[in-house]
XYZ file of N, CA and C in Angstrom:
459
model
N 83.527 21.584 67.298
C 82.608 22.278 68.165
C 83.177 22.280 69.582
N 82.836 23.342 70.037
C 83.689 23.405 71.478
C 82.751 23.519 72.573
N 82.845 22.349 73.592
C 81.213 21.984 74.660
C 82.208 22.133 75.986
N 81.555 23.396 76.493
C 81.681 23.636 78.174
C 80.320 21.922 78.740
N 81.382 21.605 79.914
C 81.283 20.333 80.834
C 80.279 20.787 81.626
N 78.993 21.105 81.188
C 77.695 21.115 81.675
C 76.570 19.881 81.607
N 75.559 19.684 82.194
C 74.819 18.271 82.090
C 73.731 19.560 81.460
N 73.334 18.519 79.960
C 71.784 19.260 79.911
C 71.125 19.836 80.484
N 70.506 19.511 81.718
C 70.017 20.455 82.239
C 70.056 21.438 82.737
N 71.634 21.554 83.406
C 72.311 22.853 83.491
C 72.408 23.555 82.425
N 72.396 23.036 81.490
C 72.772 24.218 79.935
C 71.047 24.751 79.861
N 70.240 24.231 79.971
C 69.006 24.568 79.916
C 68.765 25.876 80.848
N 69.575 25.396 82.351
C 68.587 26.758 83.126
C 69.570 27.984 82.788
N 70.646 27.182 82.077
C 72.151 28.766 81.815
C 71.115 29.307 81.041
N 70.610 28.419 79.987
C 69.997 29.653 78.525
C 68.783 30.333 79.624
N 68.031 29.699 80.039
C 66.777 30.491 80.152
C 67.394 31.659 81.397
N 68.470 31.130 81.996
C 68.611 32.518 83.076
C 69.399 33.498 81.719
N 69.891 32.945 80.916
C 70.389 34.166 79.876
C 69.721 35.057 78.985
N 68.460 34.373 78.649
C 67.130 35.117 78.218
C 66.646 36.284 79.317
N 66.705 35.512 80.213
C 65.981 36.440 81.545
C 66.677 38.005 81.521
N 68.215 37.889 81.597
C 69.332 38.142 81.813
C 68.849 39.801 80.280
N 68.861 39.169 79.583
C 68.670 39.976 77.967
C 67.227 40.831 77.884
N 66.599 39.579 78.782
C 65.177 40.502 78.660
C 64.916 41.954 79.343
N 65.401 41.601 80.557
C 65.418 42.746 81.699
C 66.231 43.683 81.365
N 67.055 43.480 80.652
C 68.114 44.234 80.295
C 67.763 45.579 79.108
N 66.952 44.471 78.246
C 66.057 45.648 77.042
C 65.330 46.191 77.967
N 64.137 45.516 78.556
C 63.032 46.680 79.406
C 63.841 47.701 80.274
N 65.030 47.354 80.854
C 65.611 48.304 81.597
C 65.426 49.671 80.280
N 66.536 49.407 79.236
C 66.737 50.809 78.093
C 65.579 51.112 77.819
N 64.512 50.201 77.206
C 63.782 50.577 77.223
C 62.463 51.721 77.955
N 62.733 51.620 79.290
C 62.209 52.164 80.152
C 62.988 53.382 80.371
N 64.361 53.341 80.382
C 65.418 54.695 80.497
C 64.913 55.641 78.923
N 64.248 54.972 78.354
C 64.409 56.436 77.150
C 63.044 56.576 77.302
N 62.133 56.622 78.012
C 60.683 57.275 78.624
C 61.626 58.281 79.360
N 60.865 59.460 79.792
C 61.206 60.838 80.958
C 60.445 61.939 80.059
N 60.898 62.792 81.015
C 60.677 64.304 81.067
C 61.729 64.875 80.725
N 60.930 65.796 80.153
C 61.740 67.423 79.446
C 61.507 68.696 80.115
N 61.788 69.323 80.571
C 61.737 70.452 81.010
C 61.859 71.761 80.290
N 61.240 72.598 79.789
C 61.405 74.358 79.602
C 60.431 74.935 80.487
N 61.118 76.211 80.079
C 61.151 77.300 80.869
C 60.039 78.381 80.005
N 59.417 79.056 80.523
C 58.598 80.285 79.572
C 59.360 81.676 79.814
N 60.433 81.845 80.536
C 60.609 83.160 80.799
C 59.811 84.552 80.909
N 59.120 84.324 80.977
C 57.455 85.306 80.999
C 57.993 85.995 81.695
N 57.606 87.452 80.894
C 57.582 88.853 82.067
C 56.434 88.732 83.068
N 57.302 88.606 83.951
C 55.584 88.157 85.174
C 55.532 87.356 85.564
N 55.353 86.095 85.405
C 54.515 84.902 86.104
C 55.486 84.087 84.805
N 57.200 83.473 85.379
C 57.322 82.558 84.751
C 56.795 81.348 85.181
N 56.945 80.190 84.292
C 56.719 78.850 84.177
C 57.672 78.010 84.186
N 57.213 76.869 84.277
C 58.093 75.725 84.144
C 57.043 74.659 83.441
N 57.436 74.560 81.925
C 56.618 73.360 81.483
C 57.475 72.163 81.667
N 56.625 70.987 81.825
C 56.960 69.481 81.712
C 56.217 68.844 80.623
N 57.036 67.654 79.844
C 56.543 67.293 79.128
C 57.256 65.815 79.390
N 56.315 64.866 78.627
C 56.043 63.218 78.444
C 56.786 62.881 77.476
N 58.318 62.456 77.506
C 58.965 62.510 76.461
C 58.298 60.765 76.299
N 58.076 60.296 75.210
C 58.050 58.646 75.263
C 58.996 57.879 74.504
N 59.154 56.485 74.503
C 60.277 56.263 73.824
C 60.465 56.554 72.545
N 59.727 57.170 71.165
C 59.367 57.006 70.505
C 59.938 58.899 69.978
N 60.315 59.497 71.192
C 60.509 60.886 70.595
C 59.645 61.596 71.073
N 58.251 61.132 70.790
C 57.422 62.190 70.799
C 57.175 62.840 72.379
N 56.862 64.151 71.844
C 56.763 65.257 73.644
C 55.067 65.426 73.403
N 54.527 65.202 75.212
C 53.411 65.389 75.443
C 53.473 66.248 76.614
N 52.276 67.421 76.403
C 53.059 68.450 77.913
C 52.010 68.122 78.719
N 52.683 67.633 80.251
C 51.484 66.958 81.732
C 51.556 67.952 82.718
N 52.730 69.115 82.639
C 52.072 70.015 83.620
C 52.822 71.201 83.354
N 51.720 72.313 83.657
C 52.520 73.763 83.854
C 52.927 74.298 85.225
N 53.848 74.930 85.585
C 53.642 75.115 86.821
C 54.649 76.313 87.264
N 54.015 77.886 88.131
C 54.541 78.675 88.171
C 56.068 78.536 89.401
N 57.057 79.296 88.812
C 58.735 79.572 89.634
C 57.987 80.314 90.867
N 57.169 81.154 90.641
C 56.903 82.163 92.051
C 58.091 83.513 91.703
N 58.325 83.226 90.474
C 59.333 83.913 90.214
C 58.689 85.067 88.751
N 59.439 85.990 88.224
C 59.319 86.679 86.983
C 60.693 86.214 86.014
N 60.109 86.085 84.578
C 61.005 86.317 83.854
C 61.572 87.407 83.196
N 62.950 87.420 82.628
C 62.997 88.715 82.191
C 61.846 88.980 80.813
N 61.702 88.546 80.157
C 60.729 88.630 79.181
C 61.730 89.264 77.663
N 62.973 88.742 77.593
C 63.469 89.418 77.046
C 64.250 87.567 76.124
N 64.611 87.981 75.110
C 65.238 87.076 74.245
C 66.928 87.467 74.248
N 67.739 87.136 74.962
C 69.593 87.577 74.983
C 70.259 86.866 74.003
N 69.396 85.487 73.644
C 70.080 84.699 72.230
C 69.282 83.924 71.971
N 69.825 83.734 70.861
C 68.771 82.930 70.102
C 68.547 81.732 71.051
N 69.403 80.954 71.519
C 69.241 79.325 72.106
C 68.700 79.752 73.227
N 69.041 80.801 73.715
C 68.486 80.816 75.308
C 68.172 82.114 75.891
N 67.192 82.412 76.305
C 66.392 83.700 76.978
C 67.145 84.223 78.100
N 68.059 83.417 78.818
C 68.729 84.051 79.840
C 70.358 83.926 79.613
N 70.627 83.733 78.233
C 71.888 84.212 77.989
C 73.192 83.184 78.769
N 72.663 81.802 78.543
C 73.482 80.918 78.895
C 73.745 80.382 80.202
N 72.335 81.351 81.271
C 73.172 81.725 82.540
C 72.556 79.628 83.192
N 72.595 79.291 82.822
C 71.926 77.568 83.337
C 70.894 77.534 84.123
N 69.437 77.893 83.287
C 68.232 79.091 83.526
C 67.457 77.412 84.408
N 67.655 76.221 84.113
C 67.391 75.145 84.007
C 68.433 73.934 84.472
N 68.090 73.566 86.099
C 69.289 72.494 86.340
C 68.783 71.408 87.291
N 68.880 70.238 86.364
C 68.309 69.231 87.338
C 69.313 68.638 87.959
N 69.402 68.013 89.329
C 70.513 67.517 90.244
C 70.214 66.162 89.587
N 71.822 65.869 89.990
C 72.175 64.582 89.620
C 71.546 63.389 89.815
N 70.715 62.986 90.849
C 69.761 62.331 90.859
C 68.689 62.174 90.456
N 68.248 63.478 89.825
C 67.152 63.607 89.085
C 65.672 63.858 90.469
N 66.336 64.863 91.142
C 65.167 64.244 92.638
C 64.480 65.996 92.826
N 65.397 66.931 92.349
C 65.156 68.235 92.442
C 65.514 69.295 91.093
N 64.765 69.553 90.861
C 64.945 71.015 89.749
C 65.084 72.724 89.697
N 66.434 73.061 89.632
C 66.217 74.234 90.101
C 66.426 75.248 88.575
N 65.398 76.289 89.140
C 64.931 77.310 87.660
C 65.391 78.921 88.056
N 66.231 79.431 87.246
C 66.243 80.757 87.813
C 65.597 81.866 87.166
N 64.860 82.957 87.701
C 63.606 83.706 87.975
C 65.042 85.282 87.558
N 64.568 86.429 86.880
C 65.441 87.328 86.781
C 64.647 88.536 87.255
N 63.644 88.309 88.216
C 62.251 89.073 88.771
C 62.123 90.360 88.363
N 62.254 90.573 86.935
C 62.165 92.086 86.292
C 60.704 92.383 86.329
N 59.539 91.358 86.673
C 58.734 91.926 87.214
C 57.435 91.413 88.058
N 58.404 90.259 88.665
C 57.650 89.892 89.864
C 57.482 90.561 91.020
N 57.318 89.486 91.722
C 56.624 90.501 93.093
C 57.951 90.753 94.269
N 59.366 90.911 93.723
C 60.355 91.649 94.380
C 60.251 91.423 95.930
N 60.629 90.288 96.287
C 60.741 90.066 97.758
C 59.311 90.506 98.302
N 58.457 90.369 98.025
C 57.251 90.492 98.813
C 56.221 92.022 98.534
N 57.298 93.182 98.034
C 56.771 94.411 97.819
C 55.767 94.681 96.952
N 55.802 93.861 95.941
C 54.571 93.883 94.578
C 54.753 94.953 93.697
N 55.865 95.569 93.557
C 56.066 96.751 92.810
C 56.677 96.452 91.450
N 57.008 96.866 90.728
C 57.695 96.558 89.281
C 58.991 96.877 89.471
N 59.613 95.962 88.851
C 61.013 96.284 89.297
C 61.441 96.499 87.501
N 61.615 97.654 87.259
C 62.006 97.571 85.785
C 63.639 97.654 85.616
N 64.365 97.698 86.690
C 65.951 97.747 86.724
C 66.302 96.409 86.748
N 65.906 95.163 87.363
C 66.555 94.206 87.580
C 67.027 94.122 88.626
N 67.128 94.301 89.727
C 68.167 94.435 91.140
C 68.365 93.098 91.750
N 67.645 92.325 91.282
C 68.042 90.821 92.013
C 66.884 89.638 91.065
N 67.665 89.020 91.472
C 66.799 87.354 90.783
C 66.539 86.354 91.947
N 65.997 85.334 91.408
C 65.817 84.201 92.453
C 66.245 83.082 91.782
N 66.095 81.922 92.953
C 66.592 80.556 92.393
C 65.399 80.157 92.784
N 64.769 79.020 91.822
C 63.117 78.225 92.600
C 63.628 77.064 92.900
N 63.387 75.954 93.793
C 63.802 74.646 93.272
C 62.354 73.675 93.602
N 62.083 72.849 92.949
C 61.176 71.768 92.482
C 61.395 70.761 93.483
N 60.689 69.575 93.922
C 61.113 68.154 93.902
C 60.369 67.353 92.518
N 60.921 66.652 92.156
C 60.349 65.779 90.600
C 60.024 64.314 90.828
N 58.497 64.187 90.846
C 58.221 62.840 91.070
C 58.809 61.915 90.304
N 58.298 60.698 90.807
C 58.884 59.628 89.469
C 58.456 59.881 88.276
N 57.458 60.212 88.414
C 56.445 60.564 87.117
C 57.097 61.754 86.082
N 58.133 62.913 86.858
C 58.615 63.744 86.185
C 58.064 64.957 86.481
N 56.496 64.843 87.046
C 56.111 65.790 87.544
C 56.894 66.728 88.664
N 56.194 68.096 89.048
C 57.009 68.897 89.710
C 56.084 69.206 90.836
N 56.724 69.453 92.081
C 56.152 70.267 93.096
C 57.036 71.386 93.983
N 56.012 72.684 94.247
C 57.065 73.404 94.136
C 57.726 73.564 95.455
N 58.860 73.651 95.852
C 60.116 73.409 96.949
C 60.267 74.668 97.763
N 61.453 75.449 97.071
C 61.364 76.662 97.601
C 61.999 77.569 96.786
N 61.952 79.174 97.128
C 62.476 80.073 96.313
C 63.233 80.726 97.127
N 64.572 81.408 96.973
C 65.457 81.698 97.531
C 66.011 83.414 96.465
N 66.294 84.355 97.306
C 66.562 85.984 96.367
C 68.104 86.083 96.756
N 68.381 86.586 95.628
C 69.903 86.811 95.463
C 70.008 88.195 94.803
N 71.145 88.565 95.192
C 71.366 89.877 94.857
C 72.027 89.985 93.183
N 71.303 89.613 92.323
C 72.001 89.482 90.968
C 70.869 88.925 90.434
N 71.125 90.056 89.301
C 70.005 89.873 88.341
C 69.761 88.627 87.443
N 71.113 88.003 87.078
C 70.689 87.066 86.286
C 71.818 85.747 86.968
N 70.786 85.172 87.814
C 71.545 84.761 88.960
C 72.157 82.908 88.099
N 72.588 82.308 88.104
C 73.255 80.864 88.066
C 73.329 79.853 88.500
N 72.516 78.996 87.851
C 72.555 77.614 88.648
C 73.847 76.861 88.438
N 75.146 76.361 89.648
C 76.002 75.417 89.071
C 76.057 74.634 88.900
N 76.744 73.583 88.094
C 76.225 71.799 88.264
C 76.644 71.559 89.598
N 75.199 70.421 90.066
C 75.856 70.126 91.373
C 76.979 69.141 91.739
């Protein structure tokens, strides 16, 4: 048997700081696989941004809806994704802001309220995301492109 030159009682507070050490360590993962999920509704009109209660367990619970200020195209470009890959959905690396892009085919077009059935520009929305996962909405920004791109930041 091989004995590190500790006095009992030192081996005592090693284990219990090593428990400590293991414990915090599970609640940490544990706590990292709780969050939020994010989609998108792409709605002609009045898109969305749903959130949902992912828990550790898998299961999704949805805690809030909440409008881009933006339109979606209302259109399906592929199967996986309504806006055709363009990264419709991008949370920053910190997880502190969410930005959603809007393809305003028939929102309210820079302020005019008219229908825009061509597409002539999109927007970017961006969120701040509580701890909670929840969203509040930030700001919206118009770009001259219809199906505009979020990059990783």
């Amino acid at each position: 048997m091989f004995r590190i030159g500790l006095s009992k009682n030192m081996g005592h507070h090693l284990t219990g700081v090593l428990l400590c050490v293991l414990c915090f360590s599970w609640a940490a993962r544990v706590a990292r696989a709780d969050g939020a999920v994010y989609a998108m509704t792409n709605a002609l009109g009045v898109n969305e941004i749903q959130v949902y209660h992912r828990a550790a367990n898998g299961n999704l619970s949805i805690v809030q809806t909440i409008a881009t200020g933006g339109g979606g195209s209302g259109l399906q470009l592929s199967a996986v994704d309504s806006l055709g890959s363009a990264g419709s959905l991008r949370l920053d690396e910190d997880h502190h802001l969410l930005f959603a892009v809007n393809t305003e085919s028939a929102a309210e077009n820079n302020g005019v309220g008219t229908y825009n059935t061509d597409c002539q520009q999109g927007t970017i929305t961006s969120f701040m995301v509580a701890s909670n996962g929840t969203l509040t909405f930030a700001d919206r920004v118009f770009l001259a492109d219809c199906f505009p791109t979020v990059s990783p930041l």
